[in-house]
Every structure is written in structure tokens, then in C-alpha cells.
Amino acid sequence: MRRTLLILVAAVLAIAATTAAAPATPAAPSLPVVVKAAAATQQYGTHPRQSVNITWNPSPAPRPAVILITGGYWYTHASWETWEQQLADQGFQVFAMKYRLNIDAAWPAQRDDVASAVKWVRDNAGQYDADPDNVLLLGSSAGGQMATDAATRGTNALGLKGIVALSPVASPYRSWQDGNTSTVDKIRKLRDNATLLARCYPDPADNSTANRETGCWDTWRDMESKNAVNKGDAPMLLVHSDGDFVPPAHSTELEAAAKAAGVPASDVATRIVAGSTAHGQKLLGAPGMFATAVSWLKARTT
């Protein structure tokens, strides 16, 4: 299996490399018209995937900004379907971000993309009637890992009001372990893509930096949100189904570590949807869950 995965990583990386105006009648002076931004998609970086799809409603008062981070095994971008519009209808200005995939760049490029997207949203908030002081994240699956990472790194260095993570792969190392013992395609696929994200197997003795910024084991440790928890972290609502192929342990372990580090119990919680196998964005379709997530996000804004 080890040789097969190394060949897979090498192969994927190789592919990745490859009219005139009529005279006007004088009119009385009027107030200047504020022109709203018309583009639905904007770039926050130079890479083609570094973009945000914006769903917003003009508002006399700035509305909280919610940045959506899609899942897809860090290997592809899943669609948010109708959730962008539904969140906008609930009073948020919505920015669905894409980011560099694991075929484009190794970790921590994805962390950097979240930080860049947050900065772009703040810098351009006025064009979309968004409040730069009320920025939240909603991440799904692999995007959930990126959301929990943003909440826990640098004592909430991004100044987030809170994050909701749906089926977050908060522990890529656990996914690697689970994939080694499972015959379920999704679980094994998650293992393989976590390996591609890190550019190596989780080997404590591998200190090479040929394909990544740090030694192998340091990279795997750095991808674990629970390894960076601090009592000043952004509030987190973590959601799984009890039959999720990304098991709730990803979040319950993160929650326990956060509380042990001094995060107030009111600022971190794991919700488990019983009798369900829903994963990621599909969790928002569980009875009451969309309303729960919206209520939680609104409660964190000022």
C-alpha cells in the first residue's frame, strides 16, 4: 500500500504541474449615486482557484459576513447548492470561497488562503454592505478542517466572531489511521488525500522539506486543530451525524482539548445528529439544524 500511495502522490503532482451620448437638458444637482458591485465572483489572490462567489443583499446597515469554505477531500470543490442564498435571506452577506487544492499546493497553503480570503472580505466589505468587524466562517468537511484551524491558530489571529464546522476533518491523522483499517471507499479516499495534502506519510523520523515547508511529522501535527487550542480561540460549533464517515471523535477530541486549554464551555460544543449518515453540507438539511446554525452564528455577532 505504501508504494502504491507514493506512486499516486507523484502522479497527481506531475499532472498538476502540467455609443455616443445625446445632449442632456441641464438638471438640478442631485446626490451622488452609490454604485454597488455587480460581479458575483471576485479574486482574492492570483491563483485561478483563489476566488469568492458573493451572494448579498443591499442593506442600509452593514450585515455580518459569512465566509463559506467548501469540502471535497481538499482535492475538489463541492457546491454549496442553495445554502448561499438561504444564508443571505437570513441576513448575512455570503462569500463562498475556493482555495488551492492539494494538487496545487501542500499544507499550509490552504490555511494561508483562508487568511487571505478573510482579509479580502474585510478590505472590500463596504462594496457589499458587509460588516468587517463581524466575520464568521462556515466550513464543510475538509473545509471544516480549515475553519477549525482558523479558529485555533494564533489565538484567533483572524479576529473571527465564530465558526460552524460541518463534519470537520479536524484530525487528518485520525483519517489516515482510519483509512488504513477501513474498506469504505470514502474513508480510504480521505486518507489518501490527507497524505497528498501533507506530501508524505505521518512518519516522525521524516524531517525532509523537499515537498513541504516543514518536516513530515511536524506537518501532520500542524494540520491537527487540537494541537493549537488556546483559551482565546474563536467560538466553535462542531456538527456531525452519528453515522458520519468523518466520525464525531474528530470534534469531541477537539472540544475536550479546547476546554482543557481554558476555552469557556459556552464557546465550544459538538452537536451529533442521531440516526443519520448525513455528511458536511447535507447536515444543514437535518431537522432544525439550519435554524440552529443560523441562530448560533447570529448570537456571535455584535
mmCIF file of C-alpha atoms in Angstrom:
data_model
loop_
_atom_site.group_PDB
_atom_site.id
_atom_site.type_symbol
_atom_site.label_atom_id
_atom_site.label_comp_id
_atom_site.label_asym_id
_atom_site.label_seq_id
_atom_site.Cartn_x
_atom_site.Cartn_y
_atom_site.Cartn_z
ATOM 1 C CA MET A 1 0.000 0.000 0.000
ATOM 2 C CA ARG A 2 2.854 2.410 0.883
ATOM 3 C CA ARG A 3 4.455 2.087 -2.551
ATOM 4 C CA THR A 4 1.067 2.454 -4.267
ATOM 5 C CA LEU A 5 0.233 5.670 -2.398
ATOM 6 C CA LEU A 6 3.627 7.180 -3.109
ATOM 7 C CA ILE A 7 3.152 6.477 -6.822
ATOM 8 C CA LEU A 8 -0.322 8.084 -6.618
ATOM 9 C CA VAL A 9 1.037 11.225 -4.962
ATOM 10 C CA ALA A 10 3.824 11.543 -7.511
ATOM 11 C CA ALA A 11 1.447 11.056 -10.446
ATOM 12 C CA VAL A 12 -1.063 13.648 -9.251
ATOM 13 C CA LEU A 13 1.664 16.179 -8.590
ATOM 14 C CA ALA A 14 3.061 15.664 -12.094
ATOM 15 C CA ILE A 15 -0.359 16.301 -13.661
ATOM 16 C CA ALA A 16 -0.869 19.425 -11.560
ATOM 17 C CA ALA A 17 2.473 20.878 -12.807
ATOM 18 C CA THR A 18 1.243 20.485 -16.425
ATOM 19 C CA THR A 19 -22.448 54.507 -28.011
ATOM 20 C CA ALA A 20 -22.417 58.405 -28.198
ATOM 21 C CA ALA A 21 -24.400 60.247 -25.536
ATOM 22 C CA ALA A 22 -27.282 62.563 -26.617
ATOM 23 C CA PRO A 23 -27.120 66.191 -25.454
ATOM 24 C CA ALA A 24 -28.638 66.428 -21.996
ATOM 25 C CA THR A 25 -31.031 69.048 -20.716
ATOM 26 C CA PRO A 26 -29.486 70.779 -17.707
ATOM 27 C CA ALA A 27 -30.919 69.414 -14.496
ATOM 28 C CA ALA A 28 -30.836 70.374 -10.861
ATOM 29 C CA PRO A 29 -27.928 68.967 -8.854
ATOM 30 C CA SER A 30 -28.627 65.640 -7.168
ATOM 31 C CA LEU A 31 -26.956 63.482 -4.561
ATOM 32 C CA PRO A 32 -24.284 61.104 -5.905
ATOM 33 C CA VAL A 33 -25.480 57.616 -6.684
ATOM 34 C CA VAL A 34 -23.664 54.822 -4.843
ATOM 35 C CA VAL A 35 -22.823 52.109 -7.366
ATOM 36 C CA LYS A 36 -22.890 48.655 -5.895
ATOM 37 C CA ALA A 37 -20.502 45.970 -7.071
ATOM 38 C CA ALA A 38 -22.063 43.954 -9.860
ATOM 39 C CA ALA A 39 -19.682 40.990 -10.108
ATOM 40 C CA ALA A 40 -20.838 37.800 -8.454
ATOM 41 C CA THR A 41 -17.324 36.379 -8.343
ATOM 42 C CA GLN A 42 -14.083 38.088 -7.360
ATOM 43 C CA GLN A 43 -10.471 37.007 -6.953
ATOM 44 C CA TYR A 44 -8.775 37.342 -3.587
ATOM 45 C CA GLY A 45 -5.470 36.028 -4.934
ATOM 46 C CA THR A 46 -3.577 35.386 -8.147
ATOM 47 C CA HIS A 47 -4.218 31.642 -8.410
ATOM 48 C CA PRO A 48 -7.317 30.796 -10.523
ATOM 49 C CA ARG A 49 -8.886 28.959 -7.599
ATOM 50 C CA GLN A 50 -8.442 31.826 -5.145
ATOM 51 C CA SER A 51 -11.928 33.260 -5.613
ATOM 52 C CA VAL A 52 -15.098 34.159 -3.725
ATOM 53 C CA ASN A 53 -18.639 33.822 -5.032
ATOM 54 C CA ILE A 54 -20.687 36.598 -3.446
ATOM 55 C CA THR A 55 -24.378 36.412 -2.572
ATOM 56 C CA TRP A 56 -25.506 39.644 -0.937
ATOM 57 C CA ASN A 57 -28.440 41.966 -0.423
ATOM 58 C CA PRO A 58 -28.122 45.781 -0.392
ATOM 59 C CA SER A 59 -28.657 46.957 3.159
ATOM 60 C CA PRO A 60 -28.742 50.395 4.847
ATOM 61 C CA ALA A 61 -26.770 48.902 7.732
ATOM 62 C CA PRO A 62 -23.810 46.534 7.312
ATOM 63 C CA ARG A 63 -24.646 42.866 7.757
ATOM 64 C CA PRO A 64 -22.436 40.110 9.205
ATOM 65 C CA ALA A 65 -20.193 38.418 6.648
ATOM 66 C CA VAL A 66 -20.191 34.631 6.451
ATOM 67 C CA ILE A 67 -17.362 33.006 4.519
ATOM 68 C CA LEU A 68 -18.217 29.507 3.317
ATOM 69 C CA ILE A 69 -15.366 27.005 2.945
ATOM 70 C CA THR A 70 -16.332 24.073 0.789
ATOM 71 C CA GLY A 71 -15.288 20.475 1.214
ATOM 72 C CA GLY A 72 -14.152 17.886 -1.301
ATOM 73 C CA TYR A 73 -11.246 15.999 0.285
ATOM 74 C CA TRP A 74 -9.020 19.071 -0.319
ATOM 75 C CA TYR A 75 -8.957 17.615 -3.863
ATOM 76 C CA THR A 76 -12.029 19.243 -5.420
ATOM 77 C CA HIS A 77 -14.565 21.962 -4.600
ATOM 78 C CA ALA A 78 -18.101 20.886 -3.720
ATOM 79 C CA SER A 79 -21.008 23.200 -4.495
ATOM 80 C CA TRP A 80 -22.920 24.925 -1.692
ATOM 81 C CA GLU A 81 -26.092 24.392 -3.749
ATOM 82 C CA THR A 82 -28.867 26.643 -2.337
ATOM 83 C CA TRP A 83 -27.312 27.384 1.051
ATOM 84 C CA GLU A 84 -25.636 30.607 -0.125
ATOM 85 C CA GLN A 85 -28.988 32.204 -0.958
ATOM 86 C CA GLN A 86 -30.659 30.810 2.146
ATOM 87 C CA LEU A 87 -27.987 32.294 4.381
ATOM 88 C CA ALA A 88 -28.262 35.632 2.565
ATOM 89 C CA ASP A 89 -32.028 35.516 3.149
ATOM 90 C CA GLN A 90 -31.268 35.177 6.864
ATOM 91 C CA GLY A 91 -29.434 38.500 6.985
ATOM 92 C CA PHE A 92 -25.843 37.579 6.144
ATOM 93 C CA GLN A 93 -23.648 38.742 3.271
ATOM 94 C CA VAL A 94 -22.231 35.477 1.938
ATOM 95 C CA PHE A 95 -18.813 34.842 0.440
ATOM 96 C CA ALA A 96 -18.281 31.268 -0.769
ATOM 97 C CA MET A 97 -14.544 30.840 -1.159
ATOM 98 C CA LYS A 98 -12.478 28.448 -3.216
ATOM 99 C CA TYR A 99 -8.876 27.708 -2.425
ATOM 100 C CA ARG A 100 -5.785 25.970 -3.697
ATOM 101 C CA LEU A 101 -6.327 22.210 -3.658
ATOM 102 C CA ASN A 102 -3.870 19.562 -2.523
ATOM 103 C CA ILE A 103 -2.918 19.017 -6.160
ATOM 104 C CA ASP A 104 -1.929 22.695 -6.354
ATOM 105 C CA ALA A 105 -0.019 23.175 -3.139
ATOM 106 C CA ALA A 106 0.862 21.396 0.072
ATOM 107 C CA TRP A 107 -0.326 22.404 3.519
ATOM 108 C CA PRO A 108 -0.279 25.134 4.888
ATOM 109 C CA ALA A 109 -1.225 26.869 1.587
ATOM 110 C CA GLN A 110 -4.890 26.232 2.376
ATOM 111 C CA ARG A 111 -4.542 27.947 5.759
ATOM 112 C CA ASP A 112 -2.956 30.920 4.023
ATOM 113 C CA ASP A 113 -5.852 31.057 1.558
ATOM 114 C CA VAL A 114 -8.400 31.309 4.373
ATOM 115 C CA ALA A 115 -6.439 34.174 5.907
ATOM 116 C CA SER A 116 -6.218 35.906 2.507
ATOM 117 C CA ALA A 117 -9.955 35.473 1.878
ATOM 118 C CA VAL A 118 -10.817 36.899 5.302
ATOM 119 C CA LYS A 119 -8.576 39.902 4.627
ATOM 120 C CA TRP A 120 -10.139 40.426 1.179
ATOM 121 C CA VAL A 121 -13.653 40.334 2.615
ATOM 122 C CA ARG A 122 -12.729 42.896 5.258
ATOM 123 C CA ASP A 123 -10.950 45.153 2.765
ATOM 124 C CA ASN A 124 -13.928 45.057 0.380
ATOM 125 C CA ALA A 125 -16.782 44.836 2.894
ATOM 126 C CA GLY A 126 -18.134 48.281 2.022
ATOM 127 C CA GLN A 127 -18.892 47.251 -1.565
ATOM 128 C CA TYR A 128 -21.222 44.512 -0.339
ATOM 129 C CA ASP A 129 -22.779 46.164 2.727
ATOM 130 C CA ALA A 130 -20.877 43.743 4.934
ATOM 131 C CA ASP A 131 -19.552 44.443 8.419
ATOM 132 C CA PRO A 132 -15.765 43.937 8.567
ATOM 133 C CA ASP A 133 -15.995 43.599 12.348
ATOM 134 C CA ASN A 134 -18.424 40.681 12.141
ATOM 135 C CA VAL A 135 -16.809 37.944 10.070
ATOM 136 C CA LEU A 136 -17.747 34.293 10.585
ATOM 137 C CA LEU A 137 -16.781 31.029 8.907
ATOM 138 C CA LEU A 138 -18.916 28.056 7.894
ATOM 139 C CA GLY A 139 -16.853 25.089 6.735
ATOM 140 C CA SER A 140 -17.809 21.672 5.448
ATOM 141 C CA SER A 141 -15.699 18.501 5.725
ATOM 142 C CA ALA A 142 -12.191 19.364 4.511
ATOM 143 C CA GLY A 143 -13.372 22.975 4.614
ATOM 144 C CA GLY A 144 -14.399 22.296 8.205
ATOM 145 C CA GLN A 145 -10.803 21.399 8.997
ATOM 146 C CA MET A 146 -9.736 24.724 7.535
ATOM 147 C CA ALA A 147 -12.388 26.514 9.622
ATOM 148 C CA THR A 148 -11.314 24.871 12.894
ATOM 149 C CA ASP A 149 -7.707 25.612 12.001
ATOM 150 C CA ALA A 150 -8.586 29.302 11.546
ATOM 151 C CA ALA A 151 -10.413 29.319 14.893
ATOM 152 C CA THR A 152 -7.492 27.849 16.835
ATOM 153 C CA ARG A 153 -4.328 29.266 15.239
ATOM 154 C CA GLY A 154 -2.563 32.255 16.748
ATOM 155 C CA THR A 155 -5.211 32.799 19.436
ATOM 156 C CA ASN A 156 -7.862 33.770 16.876
ATOM 157 C CA ALA A 157 -5.393 35.866 14.905
ATOM 158 C CA LEU A 158 -8.022 36.406 12.188
ATOM 159 C CA GLY A 159 -10.423 38.050 14.645
ATOM 160 C CA LEU A 160 -13.324 35.766 13.789
ATOM 161 C CA LYS A 161 -16.604 36.041 15.667
ATOM 162 C CA GLY A 162 -17.156 32.304 15.402
ATOM 163 C CA ILE A 163 -17.073 29.258 13.161
ATOM 164 C CA VAL A 164 -19.510 26.472 12.375
ATOM 165 C CA ALA A 165 -17.854 23.300 11.105
ATOM 166 C CA LEU A 166 -19.928 20.553 9.478
ATOM 167 C CA SER A 167 -18.230 17.139 9.620
ATOM 168 C CA PRO A 168 -14.814 18.785 10.086
ATOM 169 C CA VAL A 169 -11.790 16.608 9.392
ATOM 170 C CA ALA A 170 -10.250 18.219 12.452
ATOM 171 C CA SER A 171 -7.737 15.386 12.721
ATOM 172 C CA PRO A 172 -6.249 14.393 9.369
ATOM 173 C CA TYR A 173 -4.007 11.981 11.277
ATOM 174 C CA ARG A 174 -7.083 10.139 12.589
ATOM 175 C CA SER A 175 -8.336 9.970 8.995
ATOM 176 C CA TRP A 176 -5.035 8.428 7.964
ATOM 177 C CA GLN A 177 -5.331 5.824 10.717
ATOM 178 C CA ASP A 178 -8.986 5.065 9.945
ATOM 179 C CA GLY A 179 -8.243 4.712 6.243
ATOM 180 C CA ASN A 180 -5.600 2.081 6.957
ATOM 181 C CA THR A 181 -8.113 -0.228 8.621
ATOM 182 C CA SER A 182 -11.302 0.527 6.646
ATOM 183 C CA THR A 183 -12.607 -0.901 3.392
ATOM 184 C CA VAL A 184 -15.034 2.026 2.897
ATOM 185 C CA ASP A 185 -14.062 3.970 -0.230
ATOM 186 C CA LYS A 186 -14.778 7.405 1.258
ATOM 187 C CA ILE A 187 -12.651 6.736 4.304
ATOM 188 C CA ARG A 188 -9.759 5.412 2.247
ATOM 189 C CA LYS A 189 -10.098 8.359 -0.150
ATOM 190 C CA LEU A 190 -9.858 10.747 2.784
ATOM 191 C CA ARG A 191 -6.688 9.011 3.952
ATOM 192 C CA ASP A 192 -5.085 9.250 0.521
ATOM 193 C CA ASN A 193 -5.937 12.931 0.102
ATOM 194 C CA ALA A 194 -4.694 13.835 3.568
ATOM 195 C CA THR A 195 -1.435 12.159 2.551
ATOM 196 C CA LEU A 196 -1.332 14.214 -0.634
ATOM 197 C CA LEU A 197 -2.075 17.365 1.364
ATOM 198 C CA ALA A 198 0.889 16.686 3.638
ATOM 199 C CA ARG A 199 3.063 15.368 0.802
ATOM 200 C CA CYS A 200 4.135 12.454 2.988
ATOM 201 C CA TYR A 201 3.107 9.664 5.344
ATOM 202 C CA PRO A 202 2.950 10.622 9.044
ATOM 203 C CA ASP A 203 6.457 9.436 9.848
ATOM 204 C CA PRO A 204 8.065 11.077 12.935
ATOM 205 C CA ALA A 205 11.511 10.339 11.514
ATOM 206 C CA ASP A 206 10.880 12.150 8.212
ATOM 207 C CA ASN A 207 12.332 15.645 8.521
ATOM 208 C CA SER A 208 12.736 16.277 4.796
ATOM 209 C CA THR A 209 11.407 19.604 3.491
ATOM 210 C CA ALA A 210 11.728 18.738 -0.207
ATOM 211 C CA ASN A 211 7.963 18.749 -0.846
ATOM 212 C CA ARG A 212 6.673 20.891 2.057
ATOM 213 C CA GLU A 213 7.657 23.693 4.418
ATOM 214 C CA THR A 214 8.410 21.552 7.488
ATOM 215 C CA GLY A 215 9.386 18.010 8.370
ATOM 216 C CA CYS A 216 6.758 15.361 7.726
ATOM 217 C CA TRP A 217 5.711 14.736 11.327
ATOM 218 C CA ASP A 218 5.649 18.481 12.012
ATOM 219 C CA THR A 219 3.325 18.940 9.036
ATOM 220 C CA TRP A 220 0.896 16.304 10.267
ATOM 221 C CA ARG A 221 0.936 17.797 13.762
ATOM 222 C CA ASP A 222 0.323 21.241 12.274
ATOM 223 C CA MET A 223 -2.780 20.019 10.426
ATOM 224 C CA GLU A 224 -4.368 18.965 13.750
ATOM 225 C CA SER A 225 -6.590 21.735 15.121
ATOM 226 C CA LYS A 226 -6.475 20.367 18.665
ATOM 227 C CA ASN A 227 -2.708 20.901 18.790
ATOM 228 C CA ALA A 228 -3.122 24.689 18.701
ATOM 229 C CA VAL A 229 -6.067 25.322 21.025
ATOM 230 C CA ASN A 230 -5.965 28.329 23.352
ATOM 231 C CA LYS A 231 -8.472 29.931 25.685
ATOM 232 C CA GLY A 232 -8.683 32.932 23.334
ATOM 233 C CA ASP A 233 -9.831 30.867 20.340
ATOM 234 C CA ALA A 234 -12.849 31.820 18.249
ATOM 235 C CA PRO A 235 -16.093 30.121 19.353
ATOM 236 C CA MET A 236 -16.791 26.842 17.551
ATOM 237 C CA LEU A 237 -19.940 24.847 16.830
ATOM 238 C CA LEU A 238 -18.971 21.409 15.534
ATOM 239 C CA VAL A 239 -21.573 19.162 13.891
ATOM 240 C CA HIS A 240 -21.581 15.510 12.795
ATOM 241 C CA SER A 241 -24.123 12.779 12.250
ATOM 242 C CA ASP A 242 -23.682 9.641 14.324
ATOM 243 C CA GLY A 243 -23.168 7.684 11.101
ATOM 244 C CA ASP A 244 -20.787 10.214 9.555
ATOM 245 C CA PHE A 245 -17.838 8.735 7.686
ATOM 246 C CA VAL A 246 -15.850 11.501 9.380
ATOM 247 C CA PRO A 247 -16.687 10.325 12.901
ATOM 248 C CA PRO A 248 -17.698 12.681 15.722
ATOM 249 C CA ALA A 249 -14.431 11.856 17.519
ATOM 250 C CA HIS A 250 -12.761 14.440 15.279
ATOM 251 C CA SER A 251 -14.790 17.116 17.049
ATOM 252 C CA THR A 252 -15.241 15.668 20.523
ATOM 253 C CA GLU A 253 -11.447 15.401 20.873
ATOM 254 C CA LEU A 254 -11.071 18.992 19.668
ATOM 255 C CA GLU A 255 -13.761 20.153 22.080
ATOM 256 C CA ALA A 256 -12.106 18.361 25.005
ATOM 257 C CA ALA A 257 -8.705 19.849 24.167
ATOM 258 C CA ALA A 258 -10.203 23.341 23.857
ATOM 259 C CA LYS A 259 -11.940 23.126 27.226
ATOM 260 C CA ALA A 260 -8.775 21.773 28.843
ATOM 261 C CA ALA A 261 -6.936 24.819 27.463
ATOM 262 C CA GLY A 262 -9.448 27.155 29.101
ATOM 263 C CA VAL A 263 -11.961 27.818 26.334
ATOM 264 C CA PRO A 264 -15.328 28.504 28.035
ATOM 265 C CA ALA A 265 -17.847 25.713 27.662
ATOM 266 C CA SER A 266 -20.229 28.207 26.048
ATOM 267 C CA ASP A 267 -17.698 28.821 23.256
ATOM 268 C CA VAL A 268 -17.192 25.259 22.003
ATOM 269 C CA ALA A 269 -19.733 22.499 21.508
ATOM 270 C CA THR A 270 -20.231 19.359 19.453
ATOM 271 C CA ARG A 271 -23.677 18.501 18.131
ATOM 272 C CA ILE A 272 -24.364 14.967 16.914
ATOM 273 C CA VAL A 273 -27.380 14.278 14.699
ATOM 274 C CA ALA A 274 -28.746 10.911 15.766
ATOM 275 C CA GLY A 275 -29.938 8.268 13.330
ATOM 276 C CA SER A 276 -28.289 9.914 10.341
ATOM 277 C CA THR A 277 -25.420 9.368 7.941
ATOM 278 C CA ALA A 278 -25.515 12.959 6.623
ATOM 279 C CA HIS A 279 -22.125 14.482 5.931
ATOM 280 C CA GLY A 280 -20.954 18.059 5.502
ATOM 281 C CA GLN A 281 -23.435 20.457 3.928
ATOM 282 C CA LYS A 282 -26.160 17.801 3.995
ATOM 283 C CA LEU A 283 -26.239 18.213 7.772
ATOM 284 C CA LEU A 284 -27.923 21.592 7.215
ATOM 285 C CA GLY A 285 -30.871 19.627 5.832
ATOM 286 C CA ALA A 286 -31.333 17.677 9.080
ATOM 287 C CA PRO A 287 -34.442 18.736 11.024
ATOM 288 C CA GLY A 288 -33.773 22.031 12.771
ATOM 289 C CA MET A 289 -30.057 22.128 12.010
ATOM 290 C CA PHE A 290 -30.082 25.050 9.572
ATOM 291 C CA ALA A 291 -32.032 27.125 12.096
ATOM 292 C CA THR A 292 -29.620 26.055 14.832
ATOM 293 C CA ALA A 293 -26.581 27.083 12.812
ATOM 294 C CA VAL A 294 -28.111 30.435 11.830
ATOM 295 C CA SER A 295 -29.152 31.171 15.417
ATOM 296 C CA TRP A 296 -25.676 30.265 16.692
ATOM 297 C CA LEU A 297 -23.948 32.486 14.128
ATOM 298 C CA LYS A 298 -26.247 35.450 14.822
ATOM 299 C CA ALA A 299 -25.661 35.134 18.559
ATOM 300 C CA ARG A 300 -21.921 35.650 17.994
ATOM 301 C CA THR A 301 -22.280 38.924 16.085
ATOM 302 C CA THR A 302 -22.375 42.389 17.612
#
